[in-house]
Coordinates of C-alpha atoms and ligand atoms in Angstrom, one line a residue:
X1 CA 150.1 30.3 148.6
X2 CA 146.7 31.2 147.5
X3 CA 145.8 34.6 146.2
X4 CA 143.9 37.4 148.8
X5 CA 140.2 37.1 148.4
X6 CA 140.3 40.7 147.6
X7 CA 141.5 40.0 144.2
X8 CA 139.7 36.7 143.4
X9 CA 137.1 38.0 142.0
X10 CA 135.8 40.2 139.2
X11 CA 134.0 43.3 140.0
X12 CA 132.0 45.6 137.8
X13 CA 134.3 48.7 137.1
X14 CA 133.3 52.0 139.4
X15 CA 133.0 53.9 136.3
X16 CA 130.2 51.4 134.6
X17 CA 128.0 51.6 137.9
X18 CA 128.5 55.6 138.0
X19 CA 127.1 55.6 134.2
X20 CA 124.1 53.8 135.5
X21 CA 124.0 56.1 137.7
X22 CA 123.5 58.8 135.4
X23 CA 121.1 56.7 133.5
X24 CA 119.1 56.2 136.3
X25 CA 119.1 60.6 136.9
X26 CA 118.2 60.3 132.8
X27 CA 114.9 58.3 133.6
X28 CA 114.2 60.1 136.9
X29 CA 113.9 63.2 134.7
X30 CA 112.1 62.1 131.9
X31 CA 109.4 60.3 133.7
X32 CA 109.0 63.4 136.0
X33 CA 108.1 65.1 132.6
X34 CA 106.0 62.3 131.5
X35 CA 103.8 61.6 134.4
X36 CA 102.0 63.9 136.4
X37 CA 103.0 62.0 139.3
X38 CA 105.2 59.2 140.3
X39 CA 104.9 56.5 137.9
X40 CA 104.3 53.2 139.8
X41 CA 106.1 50.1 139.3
X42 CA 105.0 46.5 140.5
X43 CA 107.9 44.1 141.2
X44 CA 107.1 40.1 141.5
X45 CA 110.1 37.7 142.6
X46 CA 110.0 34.1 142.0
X47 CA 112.4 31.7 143.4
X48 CA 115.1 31.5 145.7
X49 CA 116.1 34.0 148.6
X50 CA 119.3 34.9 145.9
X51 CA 116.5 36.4 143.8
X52 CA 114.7 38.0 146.3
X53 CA 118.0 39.7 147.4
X54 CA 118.3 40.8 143.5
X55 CA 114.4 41.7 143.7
X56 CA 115.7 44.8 145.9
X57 CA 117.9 45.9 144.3
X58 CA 116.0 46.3 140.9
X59 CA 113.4 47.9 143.2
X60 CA 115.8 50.1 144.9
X61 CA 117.3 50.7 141.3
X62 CA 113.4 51.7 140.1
X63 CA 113.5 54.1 143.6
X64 CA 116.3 55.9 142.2
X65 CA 114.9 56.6 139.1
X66 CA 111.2 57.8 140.3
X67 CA 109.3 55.2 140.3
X68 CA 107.1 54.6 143.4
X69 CA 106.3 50.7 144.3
X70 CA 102.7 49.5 144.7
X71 CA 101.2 46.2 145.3
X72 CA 98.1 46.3 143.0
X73 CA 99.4 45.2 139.6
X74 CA 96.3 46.9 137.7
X75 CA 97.8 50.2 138.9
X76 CA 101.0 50.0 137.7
X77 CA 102.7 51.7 134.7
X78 CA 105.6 49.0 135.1
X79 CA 105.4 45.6 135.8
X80 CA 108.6 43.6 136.5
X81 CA 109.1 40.0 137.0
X82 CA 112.3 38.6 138.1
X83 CA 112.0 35.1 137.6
X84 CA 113.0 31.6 138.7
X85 CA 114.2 28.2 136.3
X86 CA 114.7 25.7 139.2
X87 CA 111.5 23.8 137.9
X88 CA 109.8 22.9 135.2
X89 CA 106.4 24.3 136.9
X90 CA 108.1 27.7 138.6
X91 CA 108.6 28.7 134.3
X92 CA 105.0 27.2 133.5
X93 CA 103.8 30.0 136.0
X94 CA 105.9 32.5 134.8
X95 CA 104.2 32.0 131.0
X96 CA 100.5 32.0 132.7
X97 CA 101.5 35.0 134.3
X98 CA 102.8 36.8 131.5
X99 CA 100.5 35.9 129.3
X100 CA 97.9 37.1 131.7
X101 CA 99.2 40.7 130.9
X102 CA 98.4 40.5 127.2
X103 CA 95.1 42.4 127.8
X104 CA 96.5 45.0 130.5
X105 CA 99.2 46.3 128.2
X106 CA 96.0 46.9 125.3
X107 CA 94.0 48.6 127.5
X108 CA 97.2 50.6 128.8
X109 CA 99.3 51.2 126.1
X110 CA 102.0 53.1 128.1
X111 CA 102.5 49.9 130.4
X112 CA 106.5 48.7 130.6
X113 CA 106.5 44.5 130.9
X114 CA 110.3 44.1 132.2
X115 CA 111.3 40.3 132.3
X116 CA 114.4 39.3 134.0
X117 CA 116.5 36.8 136.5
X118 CA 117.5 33.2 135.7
X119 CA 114.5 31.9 133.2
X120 CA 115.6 34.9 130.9
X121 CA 119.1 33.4 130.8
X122 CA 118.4 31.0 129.1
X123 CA 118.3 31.5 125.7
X124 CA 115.0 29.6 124.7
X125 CA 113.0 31.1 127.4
X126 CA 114.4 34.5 125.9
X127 CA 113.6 33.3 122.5
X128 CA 110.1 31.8 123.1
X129 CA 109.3 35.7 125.1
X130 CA 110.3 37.4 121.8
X131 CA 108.2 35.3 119.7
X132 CA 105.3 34.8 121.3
X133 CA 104.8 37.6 123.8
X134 CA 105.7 40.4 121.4
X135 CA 103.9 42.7 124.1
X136 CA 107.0 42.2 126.5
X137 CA 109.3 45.4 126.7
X138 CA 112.4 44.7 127.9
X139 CA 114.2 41.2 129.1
X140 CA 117.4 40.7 130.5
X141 CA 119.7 37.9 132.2
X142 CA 121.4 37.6 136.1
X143 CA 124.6 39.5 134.8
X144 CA 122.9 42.4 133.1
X145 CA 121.0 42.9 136.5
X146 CA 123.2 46.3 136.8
X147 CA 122.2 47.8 133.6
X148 CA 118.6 48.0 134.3
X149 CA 118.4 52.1 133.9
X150 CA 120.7 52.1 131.0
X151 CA 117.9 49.4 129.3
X152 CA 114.8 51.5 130.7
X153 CA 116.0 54.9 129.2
X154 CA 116.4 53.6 125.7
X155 CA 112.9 51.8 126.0
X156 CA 111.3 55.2 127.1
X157 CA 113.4 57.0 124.7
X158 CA 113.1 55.3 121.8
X159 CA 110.2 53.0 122.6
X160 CA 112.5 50.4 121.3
X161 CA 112.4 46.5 122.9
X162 CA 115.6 45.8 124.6
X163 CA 117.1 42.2 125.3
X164 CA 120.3 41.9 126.8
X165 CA 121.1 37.9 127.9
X166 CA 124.4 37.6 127.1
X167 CA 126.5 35.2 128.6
X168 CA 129.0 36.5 130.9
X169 CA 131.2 34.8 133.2
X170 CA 129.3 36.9 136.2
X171 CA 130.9 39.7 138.6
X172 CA 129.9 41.4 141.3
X173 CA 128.3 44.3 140.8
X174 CA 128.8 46.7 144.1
X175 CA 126.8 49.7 145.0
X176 CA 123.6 49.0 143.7
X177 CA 120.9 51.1 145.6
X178 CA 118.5 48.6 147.4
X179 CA 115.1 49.0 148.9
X180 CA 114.6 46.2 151.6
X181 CA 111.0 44.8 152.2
X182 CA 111.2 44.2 156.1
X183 CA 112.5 46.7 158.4
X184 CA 113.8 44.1 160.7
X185 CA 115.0 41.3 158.5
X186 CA 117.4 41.7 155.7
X187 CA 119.2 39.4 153.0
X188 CA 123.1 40.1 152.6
X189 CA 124.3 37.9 149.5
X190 CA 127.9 37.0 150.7
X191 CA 128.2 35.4 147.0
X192 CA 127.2 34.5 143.2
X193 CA 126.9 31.9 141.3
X194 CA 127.6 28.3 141.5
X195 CA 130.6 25.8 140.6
X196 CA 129.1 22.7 141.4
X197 CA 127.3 21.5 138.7
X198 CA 124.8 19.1 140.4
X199 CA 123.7 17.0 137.5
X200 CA 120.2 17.8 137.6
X201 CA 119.9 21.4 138.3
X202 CA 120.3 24.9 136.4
X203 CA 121.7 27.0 138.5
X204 CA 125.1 26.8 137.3
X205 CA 124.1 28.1 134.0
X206 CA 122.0 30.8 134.2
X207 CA 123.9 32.4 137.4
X208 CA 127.7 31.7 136.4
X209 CA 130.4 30.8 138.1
X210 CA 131.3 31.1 142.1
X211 CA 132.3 34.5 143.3
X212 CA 132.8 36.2 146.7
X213 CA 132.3 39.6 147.9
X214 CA 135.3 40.9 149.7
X215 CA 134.7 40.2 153.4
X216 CA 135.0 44.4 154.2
X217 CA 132.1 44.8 152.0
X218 CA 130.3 42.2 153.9
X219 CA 131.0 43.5 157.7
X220 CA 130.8 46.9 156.4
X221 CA 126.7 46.5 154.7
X222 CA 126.3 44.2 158.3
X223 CA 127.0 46.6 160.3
X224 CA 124.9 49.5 158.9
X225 CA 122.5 46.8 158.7
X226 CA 122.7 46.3 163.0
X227 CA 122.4 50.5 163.2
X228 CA 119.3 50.2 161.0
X229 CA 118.0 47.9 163.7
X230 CA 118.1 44.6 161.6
X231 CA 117.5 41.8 164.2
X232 CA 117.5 38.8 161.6
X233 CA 120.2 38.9 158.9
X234 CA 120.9 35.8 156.7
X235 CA 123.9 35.3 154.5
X236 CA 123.1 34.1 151.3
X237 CA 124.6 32.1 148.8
X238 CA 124.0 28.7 147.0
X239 CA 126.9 26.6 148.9
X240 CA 127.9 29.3 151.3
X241 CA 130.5 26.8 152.8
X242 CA 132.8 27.2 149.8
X243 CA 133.0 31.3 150.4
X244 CA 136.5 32.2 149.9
X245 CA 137.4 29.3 148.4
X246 CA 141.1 29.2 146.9
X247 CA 142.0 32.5 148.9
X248 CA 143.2 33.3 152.4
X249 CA 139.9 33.5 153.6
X250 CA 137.1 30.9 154.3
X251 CA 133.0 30.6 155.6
X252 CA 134.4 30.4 159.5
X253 CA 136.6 33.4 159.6
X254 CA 134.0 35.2 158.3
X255 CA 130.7 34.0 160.4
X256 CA 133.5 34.7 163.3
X257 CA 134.2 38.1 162.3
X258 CA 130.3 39.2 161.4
X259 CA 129.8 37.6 165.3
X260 CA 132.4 40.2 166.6
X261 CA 129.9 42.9 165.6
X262 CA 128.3 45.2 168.6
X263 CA 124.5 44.9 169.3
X264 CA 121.3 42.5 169.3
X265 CA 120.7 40.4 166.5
X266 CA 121.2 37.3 164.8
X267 CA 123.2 35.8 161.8
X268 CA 121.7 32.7 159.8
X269 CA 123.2 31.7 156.5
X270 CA 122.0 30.0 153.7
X271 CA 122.9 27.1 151.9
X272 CA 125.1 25.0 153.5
X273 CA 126.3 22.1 150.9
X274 CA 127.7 18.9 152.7
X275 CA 130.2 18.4 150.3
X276 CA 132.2 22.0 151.7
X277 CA 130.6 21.8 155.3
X278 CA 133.8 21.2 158.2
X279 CA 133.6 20.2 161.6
X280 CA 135.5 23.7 161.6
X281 CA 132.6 25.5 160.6
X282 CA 130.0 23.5 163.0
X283 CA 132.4 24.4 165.8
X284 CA 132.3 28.3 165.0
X285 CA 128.5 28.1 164.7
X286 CA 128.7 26.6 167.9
X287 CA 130.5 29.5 169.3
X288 CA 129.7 32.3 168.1
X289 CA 126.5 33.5 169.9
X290 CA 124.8 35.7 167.5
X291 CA 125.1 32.6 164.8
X292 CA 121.5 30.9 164.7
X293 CA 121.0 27.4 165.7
X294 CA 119.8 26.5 162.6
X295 CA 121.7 24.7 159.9
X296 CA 119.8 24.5 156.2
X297 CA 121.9 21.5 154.8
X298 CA 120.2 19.6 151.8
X299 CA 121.3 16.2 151.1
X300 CA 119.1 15.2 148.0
X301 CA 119.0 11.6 148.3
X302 CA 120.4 9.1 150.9
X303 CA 121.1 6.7 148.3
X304 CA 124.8 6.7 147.2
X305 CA 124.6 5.5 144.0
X306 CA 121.8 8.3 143.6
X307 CA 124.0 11.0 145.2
X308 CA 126.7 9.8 142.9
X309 CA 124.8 10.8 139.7
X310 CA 123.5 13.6 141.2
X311 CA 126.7 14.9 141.4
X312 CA 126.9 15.9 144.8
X313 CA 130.4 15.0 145.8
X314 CA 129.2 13.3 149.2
X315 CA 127.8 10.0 150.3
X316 CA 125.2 9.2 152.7
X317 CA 127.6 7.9 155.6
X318 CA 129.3 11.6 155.4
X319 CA 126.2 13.2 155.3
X320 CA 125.0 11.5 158.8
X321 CA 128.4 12.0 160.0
X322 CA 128.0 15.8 159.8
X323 CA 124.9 15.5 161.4
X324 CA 126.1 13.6 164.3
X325 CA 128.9 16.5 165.2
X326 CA 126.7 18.9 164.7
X327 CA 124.2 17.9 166.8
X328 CA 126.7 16.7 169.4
X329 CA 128.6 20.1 169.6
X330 CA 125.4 21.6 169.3
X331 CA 122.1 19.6 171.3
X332 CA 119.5 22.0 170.1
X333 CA 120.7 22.5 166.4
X334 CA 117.4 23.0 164.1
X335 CA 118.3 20.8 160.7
X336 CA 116.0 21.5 157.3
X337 CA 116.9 20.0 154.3
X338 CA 116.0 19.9 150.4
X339 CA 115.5 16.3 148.6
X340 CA 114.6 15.0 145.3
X341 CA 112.4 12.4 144.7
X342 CA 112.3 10.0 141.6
X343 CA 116.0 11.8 140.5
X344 CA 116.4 9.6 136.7
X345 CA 116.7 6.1 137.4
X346 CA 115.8 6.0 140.8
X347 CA 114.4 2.6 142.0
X348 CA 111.7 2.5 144.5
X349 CA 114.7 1.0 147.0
X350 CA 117.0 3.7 146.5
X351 CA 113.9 6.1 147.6
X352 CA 113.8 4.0 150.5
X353 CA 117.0 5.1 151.5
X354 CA 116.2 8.8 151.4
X355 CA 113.2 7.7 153.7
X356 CA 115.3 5.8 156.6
X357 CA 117.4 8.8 155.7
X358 CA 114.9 11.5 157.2
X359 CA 113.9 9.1 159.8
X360 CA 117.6 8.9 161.2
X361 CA 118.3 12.7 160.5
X362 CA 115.5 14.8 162.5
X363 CA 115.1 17.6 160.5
X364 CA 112.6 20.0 161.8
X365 CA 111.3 20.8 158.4
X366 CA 112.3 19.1 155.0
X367 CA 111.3 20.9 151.4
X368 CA 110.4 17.9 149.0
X369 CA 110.6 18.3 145.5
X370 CA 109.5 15.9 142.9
X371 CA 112.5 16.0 140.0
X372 CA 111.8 18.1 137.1
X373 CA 113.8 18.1 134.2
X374 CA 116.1 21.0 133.1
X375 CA 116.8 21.5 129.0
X376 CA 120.8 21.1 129.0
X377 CA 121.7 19.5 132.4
X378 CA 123.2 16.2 132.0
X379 CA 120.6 14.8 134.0
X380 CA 117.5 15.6 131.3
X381 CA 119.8 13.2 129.0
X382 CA 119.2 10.5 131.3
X383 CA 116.6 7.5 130.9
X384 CA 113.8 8.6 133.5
X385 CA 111.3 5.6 133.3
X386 CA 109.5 6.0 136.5
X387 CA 106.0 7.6 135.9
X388 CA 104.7 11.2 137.7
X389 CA 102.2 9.3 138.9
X390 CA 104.5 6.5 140.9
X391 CA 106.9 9.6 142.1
X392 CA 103.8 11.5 143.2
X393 CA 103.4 8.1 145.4
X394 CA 106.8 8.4 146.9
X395 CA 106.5 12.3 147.7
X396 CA 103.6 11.5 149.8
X397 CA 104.9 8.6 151.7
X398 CA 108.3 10.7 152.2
X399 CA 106.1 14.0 153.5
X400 CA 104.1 11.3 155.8
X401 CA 107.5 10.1 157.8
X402 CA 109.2 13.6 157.6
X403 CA 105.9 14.8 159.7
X404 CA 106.2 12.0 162.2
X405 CA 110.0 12.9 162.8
X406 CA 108.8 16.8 163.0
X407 CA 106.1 16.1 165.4
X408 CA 108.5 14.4 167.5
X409 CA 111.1 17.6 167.4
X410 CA 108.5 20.4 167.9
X411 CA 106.6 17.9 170.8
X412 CA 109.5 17.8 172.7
X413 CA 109.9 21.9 173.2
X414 CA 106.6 21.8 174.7
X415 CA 107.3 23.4 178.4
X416 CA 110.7 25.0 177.5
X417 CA 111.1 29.0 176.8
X418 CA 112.6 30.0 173.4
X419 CA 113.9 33.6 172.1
X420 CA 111.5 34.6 169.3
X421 CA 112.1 37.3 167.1
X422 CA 108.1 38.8 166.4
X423 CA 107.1 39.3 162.6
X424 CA 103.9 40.1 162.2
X425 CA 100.2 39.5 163.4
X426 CA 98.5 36.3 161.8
X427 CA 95.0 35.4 160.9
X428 CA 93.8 34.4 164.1
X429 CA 95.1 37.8 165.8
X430 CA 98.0 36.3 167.5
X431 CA 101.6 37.6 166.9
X432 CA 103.6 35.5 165.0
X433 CA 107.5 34.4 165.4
X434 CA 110.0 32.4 164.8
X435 CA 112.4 30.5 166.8
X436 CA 115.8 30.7 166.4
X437 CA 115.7 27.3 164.7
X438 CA 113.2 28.6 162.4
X439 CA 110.3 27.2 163.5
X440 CA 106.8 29.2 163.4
X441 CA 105.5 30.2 166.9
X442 CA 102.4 32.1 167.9
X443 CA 101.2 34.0 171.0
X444 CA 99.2 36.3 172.3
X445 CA 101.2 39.4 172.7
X446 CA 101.2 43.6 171.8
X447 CA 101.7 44.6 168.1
X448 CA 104.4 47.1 169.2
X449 CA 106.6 44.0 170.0
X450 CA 107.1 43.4 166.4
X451 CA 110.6 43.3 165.2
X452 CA 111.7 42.8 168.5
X453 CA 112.9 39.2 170.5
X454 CA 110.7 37.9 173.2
X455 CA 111.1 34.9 175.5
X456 CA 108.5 32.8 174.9
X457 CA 107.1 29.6 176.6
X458 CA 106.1 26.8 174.1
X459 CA 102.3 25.8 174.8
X460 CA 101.6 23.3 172.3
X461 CA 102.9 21.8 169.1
X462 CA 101.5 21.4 166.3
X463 CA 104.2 19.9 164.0
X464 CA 104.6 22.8 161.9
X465 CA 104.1 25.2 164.0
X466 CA 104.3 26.2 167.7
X467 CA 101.8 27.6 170.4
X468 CA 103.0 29.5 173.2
X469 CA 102.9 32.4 175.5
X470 CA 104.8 35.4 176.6
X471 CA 107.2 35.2 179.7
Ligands
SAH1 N1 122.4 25.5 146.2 C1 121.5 24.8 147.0 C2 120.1 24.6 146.3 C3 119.5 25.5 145.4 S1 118.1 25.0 144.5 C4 122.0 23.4 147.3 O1 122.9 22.9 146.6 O2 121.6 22.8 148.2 C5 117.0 24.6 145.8 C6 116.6 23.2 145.8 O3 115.8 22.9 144.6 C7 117.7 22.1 145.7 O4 118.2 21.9 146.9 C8 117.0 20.9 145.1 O5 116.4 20.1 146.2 C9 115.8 21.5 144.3 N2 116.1 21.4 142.9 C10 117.1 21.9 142.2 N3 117.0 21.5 140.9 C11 115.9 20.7 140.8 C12 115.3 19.9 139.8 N4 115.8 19.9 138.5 N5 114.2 19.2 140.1 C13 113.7 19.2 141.3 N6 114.2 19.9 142.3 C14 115.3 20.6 142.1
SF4_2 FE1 122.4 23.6 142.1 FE2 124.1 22.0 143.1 FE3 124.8 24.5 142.8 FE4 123.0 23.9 144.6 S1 125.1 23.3 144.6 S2 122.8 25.5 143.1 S3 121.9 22.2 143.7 S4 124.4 23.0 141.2
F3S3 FE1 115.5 29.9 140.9 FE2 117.6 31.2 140.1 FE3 117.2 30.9 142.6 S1 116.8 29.4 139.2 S2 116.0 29.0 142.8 S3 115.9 32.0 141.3 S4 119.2 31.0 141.6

């Protein structure tokens, strides 16, 4: 029998988040004697919507502790950046970036630099930020996250750097005070870390293994969320199919139960990996009402051989098979999708596969990435003889056919009426919204109807975005 998923998984100890707790009163108090007003802090988040999700709770942990958060980085008396390792170029940034502080911290001596998230678990990035950006003040790793006021009062105390990167085998640290940036739309990470160990990417290393939060913490935070007035909630997790996995528990029974929930909103979850993803689960989107019809499932490559050293645990036939009954029991599904291009090894014809690939799938929106190679996957060992230059070729010619099938999707909801959830105004003075599916859509319409669902007519397409008006 397997185990209850209330005991699968390791959480941090009440009594170690109460002691942040009283760190966090510790700082409140001394920066209240060592500012004449609220200190401000500027927090940046790179990367994925995981890290975004962690993003607010470090700013909700820098609330707690008296900070106020501003947007103007020259302002700040903290600067925080909670950083991404996906790529190659997403670290390359990070370095710019931090090395762009060099001066502010001269002319501002009592400026905090705080480095964190997945590049600072990594060891060498760690190393290379104590070496050669000695002006840093404090870095720490995905499991430390929790500890940030324990490592911010002995920086201010002592004026002593801090580093804490260990390597943990991850929990879940509950309870953690978060300051959301929307009022309308919220991220709820349903679980961390990653088992699968796709050969190319890094995620399995610097954000540990695959854990769930118990399903009551889950409805519970959802439904304050709904009474807060949260219209778009997403479930986040890096292969959100396998929560619960090896308990009592699974993905379906828990979309079903979140569905059961009282009031006006909608749930849309991400990422779906096709490897865990069930007819099971494409029927209960089906049904349940308040699920989006929007499935985020990234295939990678549509070559087998390719998917095979990726890693990925399913071939291209299953892929389109999945596709086919999900668009079956649901006609107006909205697919997106993640590929690599020029993966190690790849031949020109294997690309071609991922090409008749997204021709055959009609995705509505596809995010290309050229392969970049991450120090200690098994992938970075592999002979990569293709040139930049010849997979730069292939990205192009790949973008090229996903617009065609994307013009086709969005060109054929011209004429119908879709329920839009209103976000903000845009350049051109015209609300902006998204469909259910996820697709950009803008109108003429009121301001006061933002964070609110309006029926609107589509007008126009233009592939990446919709025209319309209000009904
Ligand atoms: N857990 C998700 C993806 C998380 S990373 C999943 O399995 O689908 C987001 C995307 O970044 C991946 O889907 C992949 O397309 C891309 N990616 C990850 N590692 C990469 C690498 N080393 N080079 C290029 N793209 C990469
Ligand atoms: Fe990376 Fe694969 Fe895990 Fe996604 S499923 S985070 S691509 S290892
Ligand atoms: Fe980047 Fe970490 Fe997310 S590596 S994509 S921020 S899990």
């Amino acid at each position: 029998m397997s185990q209850p998923i209330e005991k699968a998984t390791g959480i941090v100890p009440g009594k170690d988040i109460e002691k942040q707790r009283e760190y966090s009163t510790l700082v409140a108090e001394l920066v209240s004697m060592r500012y004449s007003e609220k200190p401000k802090a500027f927090v940046h988040t790179y990367g994925c919507q995981g890290n975004v999700a962690d993003g607010e709770r470090i700013e909700g942990m820098l609330v707690s502790m008296g900070y106020e958060l501003i947007s103007d980085v020259d302002q700040a008396d903290l600067i925080l950046f909670n950083t991404c390792a996906i790529r190659e170029h997403a670290e390359d940034r990070l370095y710019g970036n931090v090395g762009a502080l060099k001066v502010l911290k001269k002319s501002k001596p009592g400026l905090k630099i705080v480095l964190c998230g997945c590049m600072m678990q990594q060891k060498h990035a760690a190393e290379k930020i104590k070496k050669s950006y000695p002006f840093v003040d404090i870095v720490f790793g995905t499991h430390a996250l929790y500890r940030f006021p324990e490592m911010l009062y002995i920086n201010l105390s002592s004026g002593k750097k801090v580093f804490d990167i260990t390597d943990e085998p991850g929990k879940i640290a509950e309870d953690l005070p978060i300051h959301r940036d929307s009022k309308f739309k919220a991220w709820l990470p349903i679980m961390y870390g990653c088992n699968n160990f796709c050969s190319y990417c890094v995620v399995p290393y610097v954000r540990g293994r695959e854990r769930s939060r118990a399903p009551q913490v889950i409805i519970d935070e959802m439904k304050e969320l709904v009474k807060q007035g949260y219209k778009d909630i997403t479930l986040l997790g890096q292969n959100v199919n396998s929560y619960g996995k090896g308990t009592d528990y699974n993905f379906s029974r828990l979309l079903k139960e979140l569905n059961s929930i009282e009031g006006d909103f909608l749930i849309r979850f991400m990422t779906s990996h096709p490897k865990d993803c069930t007819f099971e689960l494409l029927d209960t989107m089906s049904q349940c009402d308040k699920v989006a019809g929007h499935l985020h499932l990234p295939f990678q490559s549509g070559n087998n051989r390719v998917l095979k050293e990726m890693n990925r645990g399913y071939t291209r036939e299953k892929y389109l098979e999945l596709l086919e009954y999900a668009y079956k029991v649901m006609p107006d599904l909205s697919v997106t999708a993640d590929v690599i291009v020029g993966f190690p090894g790849e031949t020109y014809e294997e690309f071609l596969d991922t090409v008749s690939l997204v021709r055959q799938a009609g995705f509505t929106s596809m995010y290309t990435f050229i392969y970049s190679s991450r120090p200690g996957t098994k992938a970075a060992e592999m002979p990569d003889p293709v040139s930049r230059d010849e997979k730069g070729k292939w990205f192009s010619e790949l973008l090229k056919v996903q617009e065609d099938v994307a013009d086709k999707r969005t060109s054929a909801m011209v004429g119908r009426t879709f329920r839009v959830l209103c976000e903000s105004v845009n350049k051109n003075g015209l609300i902006e919204g998204r469909t259910q599916g996820n697709i950009i859509i803008e109108f003429p319409a009121d301001e006061n109807l933002i964070g609110s669902f309006a029926n609107v007519k589509v007008t126009e397409s233009l592939i990446w975005i919709l025209k319309g008006e209000l009904q």
